[in-house]
């Protein structure tokens, strides 16, 4: 049986995201422990809780698509978390480093989820599109909370007429 290229790409992208979210379940507590400002600690903690929901939503998507919930190694997220923990060792620049790493992690996820939402839409997989759209909105909200100093021009903008957000 031939698999539609967009479906194969969607499953591949979801497996990348599945790995990324699993890395974050392990890596975010490290950032929480390193953070000092109460607002940053609270935002990181909240996103850690959301990350578990994101993992469960991805598993639901795999189930709907009849695809294997396979974990691919995510070099990007792993590298960002290692960089974050290294830079957080310098107390003078710790908060800026953590905010920077959190911003980069969110940008990576926002881009990847946006691609998956568009692929699910193209394939007519409405339930998958809805689940991934919820996560995409939460990633945008997390970016706004975690990175108040990030360039406003690059933050969430709703897609015209859909209420969905784009990165
Ligand atoms: Fe996430």
PDB file of C-alpha atoms and ligand atoms in Angstrom, residues 17 21 24 47 50-51 54-55 106 109 113 135 139, ligand 1:
ATOM      1  CA  UNK A  17       7.960  16.265  18.328  1.00  0.00           C
ATOM      2  CA  UNK A  21       8.501  16.705  24.317  1.00  0.00           C
ATOM      3  CA  UNK A  24      11.601  18.471  27.774  1.00  0.00           C
ATOM      4  CA  UNK A  47       5.047  24.627  30.937  1.00  0.00           C
ATOM      5  CA  UNK A  50       1.641  21.339  29.847  1.00  0.00           C
ATOM      6  CA  UNK A  51       4.432  19.268  28.328  1.00  0.00           C
ATOM      7  CA  UNK A  54       1.462  17.566  24.896  1.00  0.00           C
ATOM      8  CA  UNK A  55       2.983  14.074  25.093  1.00  0.00           C
ATOM      9  CA  UNK A 106       9.461  27.400  22.084  1.00  0.00           C
ATOM     10  CA  UNK A 109       8.223  23.609  18.866  1.00  0.00           C
ATOM     11  CA  UNK A 113       3.619  22.093  15.457  1.00  0.00           C
ATOM     12  CA  UNK A 135      -0.867  22.429  21.705  1.00  0.00           C
ATOM     13  CA  UNK A 139       3.259  26.800  22.952  1.00  0.00           C
TER      14      UNK A 139
HETATM   15 FE1  LIG B   1       5.180  21.231  24.247  1.00  0.00          FE
END
